Short mmCIF file of C-alpha atoms in Angstrom, two decimals:
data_model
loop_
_atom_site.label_atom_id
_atom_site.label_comp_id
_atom_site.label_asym_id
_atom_site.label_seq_id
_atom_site.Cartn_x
_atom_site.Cartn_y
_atom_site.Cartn_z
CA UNK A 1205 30.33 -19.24 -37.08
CA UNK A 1206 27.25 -17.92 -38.46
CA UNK A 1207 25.17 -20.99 -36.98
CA UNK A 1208 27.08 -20.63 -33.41
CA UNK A 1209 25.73 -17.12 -33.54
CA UNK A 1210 22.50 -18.00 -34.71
CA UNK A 1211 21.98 -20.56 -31.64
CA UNK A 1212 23.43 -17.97 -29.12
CA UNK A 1213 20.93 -15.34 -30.40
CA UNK A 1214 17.83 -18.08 -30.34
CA UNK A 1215 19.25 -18.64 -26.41
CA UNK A 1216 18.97 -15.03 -25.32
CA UNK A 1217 15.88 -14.62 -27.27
CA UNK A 1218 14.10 -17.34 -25.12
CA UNK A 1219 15.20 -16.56 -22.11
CA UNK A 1220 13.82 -12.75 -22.75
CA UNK A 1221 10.65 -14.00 -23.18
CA UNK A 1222 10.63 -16.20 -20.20
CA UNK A 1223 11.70 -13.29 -18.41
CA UNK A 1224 9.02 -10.86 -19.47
CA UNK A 1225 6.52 -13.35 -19.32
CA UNK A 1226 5.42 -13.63 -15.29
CA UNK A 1227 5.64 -9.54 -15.40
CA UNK A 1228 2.72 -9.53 -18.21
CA UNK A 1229 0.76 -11.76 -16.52
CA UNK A 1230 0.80 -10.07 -13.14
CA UNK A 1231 -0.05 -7.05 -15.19
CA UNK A 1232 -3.34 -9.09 -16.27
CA UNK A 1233 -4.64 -10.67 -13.20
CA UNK A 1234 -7.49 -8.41 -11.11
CA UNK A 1235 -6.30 -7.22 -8.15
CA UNK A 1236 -9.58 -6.66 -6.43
CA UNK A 1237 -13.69 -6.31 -7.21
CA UNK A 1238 -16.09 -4.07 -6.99
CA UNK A 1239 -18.69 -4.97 -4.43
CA UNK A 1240 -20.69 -1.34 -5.36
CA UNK A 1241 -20.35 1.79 -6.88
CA UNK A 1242 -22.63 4.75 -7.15
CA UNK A 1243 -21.58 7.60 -9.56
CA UNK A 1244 -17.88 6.01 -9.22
CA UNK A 1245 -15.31 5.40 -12.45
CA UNK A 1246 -12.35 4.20 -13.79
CA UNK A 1247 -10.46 6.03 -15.54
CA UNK A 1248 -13.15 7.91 -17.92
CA UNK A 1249 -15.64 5.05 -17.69
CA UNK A 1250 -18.30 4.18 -15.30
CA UNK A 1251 -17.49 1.52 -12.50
CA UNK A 1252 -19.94 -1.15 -11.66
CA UNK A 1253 -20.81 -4.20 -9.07
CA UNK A 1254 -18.77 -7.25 -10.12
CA UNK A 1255 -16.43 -5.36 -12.03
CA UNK A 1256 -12.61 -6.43 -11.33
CA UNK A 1257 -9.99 -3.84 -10.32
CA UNK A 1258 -6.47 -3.57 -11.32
CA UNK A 1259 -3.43 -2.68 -9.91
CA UNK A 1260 -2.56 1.19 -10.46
CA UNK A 1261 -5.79 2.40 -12.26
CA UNK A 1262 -7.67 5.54 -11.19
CA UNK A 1263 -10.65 4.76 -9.11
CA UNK A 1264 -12.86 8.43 -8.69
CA UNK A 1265 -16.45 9.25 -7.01
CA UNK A 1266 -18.78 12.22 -8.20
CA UNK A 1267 -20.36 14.37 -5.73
CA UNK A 1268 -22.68 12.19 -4.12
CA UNK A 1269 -21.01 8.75 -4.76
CA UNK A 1270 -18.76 5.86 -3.38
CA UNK A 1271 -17.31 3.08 -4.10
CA UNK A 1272 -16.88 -0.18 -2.15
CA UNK A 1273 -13.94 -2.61 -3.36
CA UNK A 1274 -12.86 -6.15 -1.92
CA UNK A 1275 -9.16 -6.76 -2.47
CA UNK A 1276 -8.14 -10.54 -0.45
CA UNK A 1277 -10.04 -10.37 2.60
CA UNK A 1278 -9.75 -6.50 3.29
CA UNK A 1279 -12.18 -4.08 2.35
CA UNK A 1280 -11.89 -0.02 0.85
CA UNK A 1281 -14.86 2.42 0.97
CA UNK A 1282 -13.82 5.59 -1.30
CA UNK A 1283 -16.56 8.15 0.04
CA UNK A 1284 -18.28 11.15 -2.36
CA UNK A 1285 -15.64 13.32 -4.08
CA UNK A 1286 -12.63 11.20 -3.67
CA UNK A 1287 -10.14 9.65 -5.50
CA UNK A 1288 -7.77 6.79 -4.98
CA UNK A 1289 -5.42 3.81 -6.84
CA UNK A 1290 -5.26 0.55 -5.16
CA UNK A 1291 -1.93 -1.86 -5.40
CA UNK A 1292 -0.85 -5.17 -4.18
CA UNK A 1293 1.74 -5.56 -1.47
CA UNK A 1294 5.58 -6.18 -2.42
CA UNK A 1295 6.20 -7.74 0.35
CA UNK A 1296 3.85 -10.88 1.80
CA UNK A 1297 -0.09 -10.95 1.45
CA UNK A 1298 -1.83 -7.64 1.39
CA UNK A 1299 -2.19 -4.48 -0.68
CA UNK A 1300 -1.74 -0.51 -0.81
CA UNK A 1301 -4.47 2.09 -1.01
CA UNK A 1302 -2.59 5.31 -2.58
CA UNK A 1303 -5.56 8.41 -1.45
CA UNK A 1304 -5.06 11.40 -3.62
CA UNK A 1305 -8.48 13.52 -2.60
CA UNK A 1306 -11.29 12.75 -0.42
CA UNK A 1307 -11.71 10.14 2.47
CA UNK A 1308 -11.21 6.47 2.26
CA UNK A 1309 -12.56 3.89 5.19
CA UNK A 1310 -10.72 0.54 5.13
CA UNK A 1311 -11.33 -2.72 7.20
CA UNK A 1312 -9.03 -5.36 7.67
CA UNK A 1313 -10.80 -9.05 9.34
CA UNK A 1314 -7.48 -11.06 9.40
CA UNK A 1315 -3.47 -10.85 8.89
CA UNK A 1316 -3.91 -9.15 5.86
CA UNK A 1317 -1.34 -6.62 5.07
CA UNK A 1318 -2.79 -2.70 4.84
CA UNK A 1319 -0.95 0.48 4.34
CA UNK A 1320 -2.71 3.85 3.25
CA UNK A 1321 -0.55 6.42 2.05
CA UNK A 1322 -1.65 10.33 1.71
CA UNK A 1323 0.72 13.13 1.35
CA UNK A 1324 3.49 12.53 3.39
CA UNK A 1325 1.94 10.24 5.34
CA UNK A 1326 1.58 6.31 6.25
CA UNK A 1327 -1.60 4.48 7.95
CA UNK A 1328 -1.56 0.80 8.91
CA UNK A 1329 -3.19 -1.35 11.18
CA UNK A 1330 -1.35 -2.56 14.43
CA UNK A 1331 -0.45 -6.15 14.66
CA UNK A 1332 -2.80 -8.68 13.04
CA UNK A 1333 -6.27 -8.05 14.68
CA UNK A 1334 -9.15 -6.91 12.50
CA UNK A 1335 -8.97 -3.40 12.50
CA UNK A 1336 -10.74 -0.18 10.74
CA UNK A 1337 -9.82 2.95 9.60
CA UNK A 1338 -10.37 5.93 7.91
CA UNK A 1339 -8.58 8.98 6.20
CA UNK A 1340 -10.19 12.38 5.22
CA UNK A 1341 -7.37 14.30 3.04
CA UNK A 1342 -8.63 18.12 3.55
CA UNK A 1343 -5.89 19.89 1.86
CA UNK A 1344 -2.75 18.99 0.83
CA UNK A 1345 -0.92 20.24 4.26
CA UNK A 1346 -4.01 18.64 6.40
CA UNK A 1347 -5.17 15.21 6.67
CA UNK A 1348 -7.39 13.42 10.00
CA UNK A 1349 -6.95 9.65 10.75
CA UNK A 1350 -9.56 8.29 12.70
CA UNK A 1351 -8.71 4.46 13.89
CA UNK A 1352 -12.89 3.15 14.11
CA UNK A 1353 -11.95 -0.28 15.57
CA UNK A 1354 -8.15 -1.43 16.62
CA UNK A 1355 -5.53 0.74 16.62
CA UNK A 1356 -3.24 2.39 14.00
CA UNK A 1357 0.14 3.31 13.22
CA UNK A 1358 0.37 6.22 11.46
CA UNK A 1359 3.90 7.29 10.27
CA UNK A 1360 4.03 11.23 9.15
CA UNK A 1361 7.73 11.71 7.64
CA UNK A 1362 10.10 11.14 10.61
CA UNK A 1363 7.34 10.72 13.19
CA UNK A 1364 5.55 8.02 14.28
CA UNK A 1365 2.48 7.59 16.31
CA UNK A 1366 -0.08 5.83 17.95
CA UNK A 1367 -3.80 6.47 17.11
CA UNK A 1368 -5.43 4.28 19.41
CA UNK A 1369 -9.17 2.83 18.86
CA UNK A 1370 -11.82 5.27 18.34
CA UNK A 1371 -9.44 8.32 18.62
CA UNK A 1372 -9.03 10.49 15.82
CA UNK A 1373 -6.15 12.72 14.69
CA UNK A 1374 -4.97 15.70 12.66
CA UNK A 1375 -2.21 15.25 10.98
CA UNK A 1376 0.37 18.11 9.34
CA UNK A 1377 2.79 16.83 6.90
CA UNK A 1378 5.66 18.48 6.52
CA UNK A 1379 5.81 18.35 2.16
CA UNK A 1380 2.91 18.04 -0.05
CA UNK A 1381 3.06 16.97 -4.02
CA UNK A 1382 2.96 19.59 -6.37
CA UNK A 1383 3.85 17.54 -9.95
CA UNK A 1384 3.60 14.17 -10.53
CA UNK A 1385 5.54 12.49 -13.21
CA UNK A 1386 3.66 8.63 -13.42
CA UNK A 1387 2.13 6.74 -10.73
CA UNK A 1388 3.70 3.80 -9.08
CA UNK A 1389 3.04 1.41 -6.27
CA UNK A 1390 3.90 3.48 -3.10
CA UNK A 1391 6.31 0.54 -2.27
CA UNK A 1392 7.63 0.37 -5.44
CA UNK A 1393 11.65 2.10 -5.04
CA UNK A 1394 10.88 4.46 -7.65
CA UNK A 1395 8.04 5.81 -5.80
CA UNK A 1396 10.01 8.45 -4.32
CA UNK A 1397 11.01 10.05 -7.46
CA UNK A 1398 7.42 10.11 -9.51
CA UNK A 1399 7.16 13.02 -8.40
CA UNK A 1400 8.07 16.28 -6.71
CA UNK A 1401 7.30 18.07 -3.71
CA UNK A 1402 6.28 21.45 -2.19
CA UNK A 1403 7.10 22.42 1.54
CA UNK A 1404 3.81 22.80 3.96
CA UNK A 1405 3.62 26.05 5.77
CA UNK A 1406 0.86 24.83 8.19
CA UNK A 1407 1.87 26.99 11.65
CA UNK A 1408 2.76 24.47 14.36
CA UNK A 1409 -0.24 23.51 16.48
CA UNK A 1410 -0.43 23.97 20.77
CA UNK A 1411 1.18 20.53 21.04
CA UNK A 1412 4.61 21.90 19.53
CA UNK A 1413 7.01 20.97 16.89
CA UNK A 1414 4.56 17.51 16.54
CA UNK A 1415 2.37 16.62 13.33
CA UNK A 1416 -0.25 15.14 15.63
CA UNK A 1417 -2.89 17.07 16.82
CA UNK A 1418 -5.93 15.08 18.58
CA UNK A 1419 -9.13 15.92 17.46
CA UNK A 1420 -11.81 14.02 19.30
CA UNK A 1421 -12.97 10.50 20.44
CA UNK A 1422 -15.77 8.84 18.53
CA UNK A 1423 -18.63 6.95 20.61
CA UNK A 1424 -18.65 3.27 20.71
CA UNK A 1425 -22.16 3.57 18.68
CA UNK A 1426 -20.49 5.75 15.93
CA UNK A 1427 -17.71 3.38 15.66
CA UNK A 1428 -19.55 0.56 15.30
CA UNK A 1429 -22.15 2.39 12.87
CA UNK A 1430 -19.05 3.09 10.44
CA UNK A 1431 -17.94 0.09 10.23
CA UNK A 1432 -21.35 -2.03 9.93
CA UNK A 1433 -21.95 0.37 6.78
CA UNK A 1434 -18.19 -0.13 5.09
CA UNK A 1435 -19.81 -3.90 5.17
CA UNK A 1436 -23.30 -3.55 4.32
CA UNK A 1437 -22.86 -4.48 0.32
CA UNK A 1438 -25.44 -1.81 -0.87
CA UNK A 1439 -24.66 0.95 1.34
CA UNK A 1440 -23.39 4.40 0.70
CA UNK A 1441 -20.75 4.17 2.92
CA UNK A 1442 -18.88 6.84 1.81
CA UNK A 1443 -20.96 9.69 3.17
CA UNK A 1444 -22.46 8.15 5.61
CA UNK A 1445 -19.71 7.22 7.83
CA UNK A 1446 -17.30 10.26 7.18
CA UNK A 1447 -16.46 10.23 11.06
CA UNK A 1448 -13.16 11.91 10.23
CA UNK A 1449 -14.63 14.69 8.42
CA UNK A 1450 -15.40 15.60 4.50
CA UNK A 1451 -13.55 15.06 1.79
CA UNK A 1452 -11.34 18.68 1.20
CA UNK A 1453 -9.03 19.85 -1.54
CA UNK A 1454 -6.83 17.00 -2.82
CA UNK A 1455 -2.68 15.78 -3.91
CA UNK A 1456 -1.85 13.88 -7.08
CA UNK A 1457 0.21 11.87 -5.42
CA UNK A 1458 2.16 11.12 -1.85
CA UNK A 1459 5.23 11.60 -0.55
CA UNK A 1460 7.21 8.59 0.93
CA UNK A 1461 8.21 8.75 4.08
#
């Protein structure tokens, strides 16, 4: 008896560790690297060119910095004053910028899977042509989307729209986050209750009940100025092609949709 039991333990035992084995190796491969950083960290310690990026961890710019990062074949610009965590996709090729503060320019050259998520709201490329965006969180209750080349789809709780190329929107969510208990993947299914949320009072704009309010068309020149810089390696891309607007006041931590 006491052998039978001793086998069945050894069984369960091994197939534990097999288990939690492919979980703590995903937790050690680099999700992404840094192609430059200027007054940037992670977590409490400075970030620099060539070093790797992980899944979840807090990725911050001083005033005055930014922060370029290759994950795959897509590219993130985190410009002065901003703050972001970066995650693979769940579901097929592809990751998930999570923006808590600031703005954050992304460009996306093939089939790549991209979401952004800020507040209560949900930016991702149309179809599978290379495509570039950015986000400017200004407060909480206020966030632009500007879609630099290709066009967006930008889900803000139960609305969806269109931001076509080289438009650029305002965008109201309806809930902002006022406590967050951990941070998650925003497509992991405990996303939703990390944290808790707070009601936006934002009056209701001349287009209605909507959360889209269209704030200007950027030039061809402009366009194509912002997203030449998210690509030069060296450049301070962060500032420099804030076409959306500055970096504002900032949320710990989105709602889903």
């Amino acid at each position: 008896m006491s052998s039978t039991l001793g086998t069945r333990l050894g069984c369960i035992l091994a197939t534990a560790s097999l288990a939690f084995a492919p979980l703590s190796s995903a937790q050690d491969t680099p999700l992404g690297v840094v192609l430059q950083a200027d007054l940037a960290h992670v977590r409490q310690s400075s970030l620099t060119e060539g070093a790797s990026i992980f899944a979840g961890e807090e990725i911050s710019t001083d005033v005055g910095g930014s922060a370029d990062i290759r994950i795959a074949n897509s590219r993130y610009s985190l410009a002065a004053s901003s703050l972001g965590r970066f995650y693979p996709a769940h579901a097929g090729k592809g990751s998930v910028a999570e923006l808590s503060n600031g703005t954050l320019t992304f460009r996306r050259d093939n089939a790549d899977g991209i979401e952004v998520v800020a507040s209560d709201i949900r930016i991702a490329p149309q179809g599978d042509a290379a495509a570039t965006g950015q986000v400017t969180i200004f407060s909480p209750c206020k966030i632009s989307v500007t879609a630099i080349t290709g066009d967006l789809k930008v889900i803000a709780g139960a609305e969806t729209h269109n931001v076509a190329e080289k438009e650029s929107y305002e965008v109201l969510p309806q809930q902002s986050v006022i406590s967050v208990a951990n941070f998650v993947s925003p497509d992991d299914p405990a996303y939703h209750q990390s944290h808790t949320h707070k009601a936006c009072t934002t009056p209701r704009q001349s287009n209605g009940m909507s959360q889209f309010t269209k704030i200007g068309i950027i030039a061809g020149a402009a366009g194509g100025a912002a997203a030449i810089l998210l690509l030069a390696h060296g450049s301070k891309s962060g500032s420099s092609n804030n076409s959306g607007g500055s970096g504002g006041g900032g949320v710990e931590s989105p709602d889903k949709p």
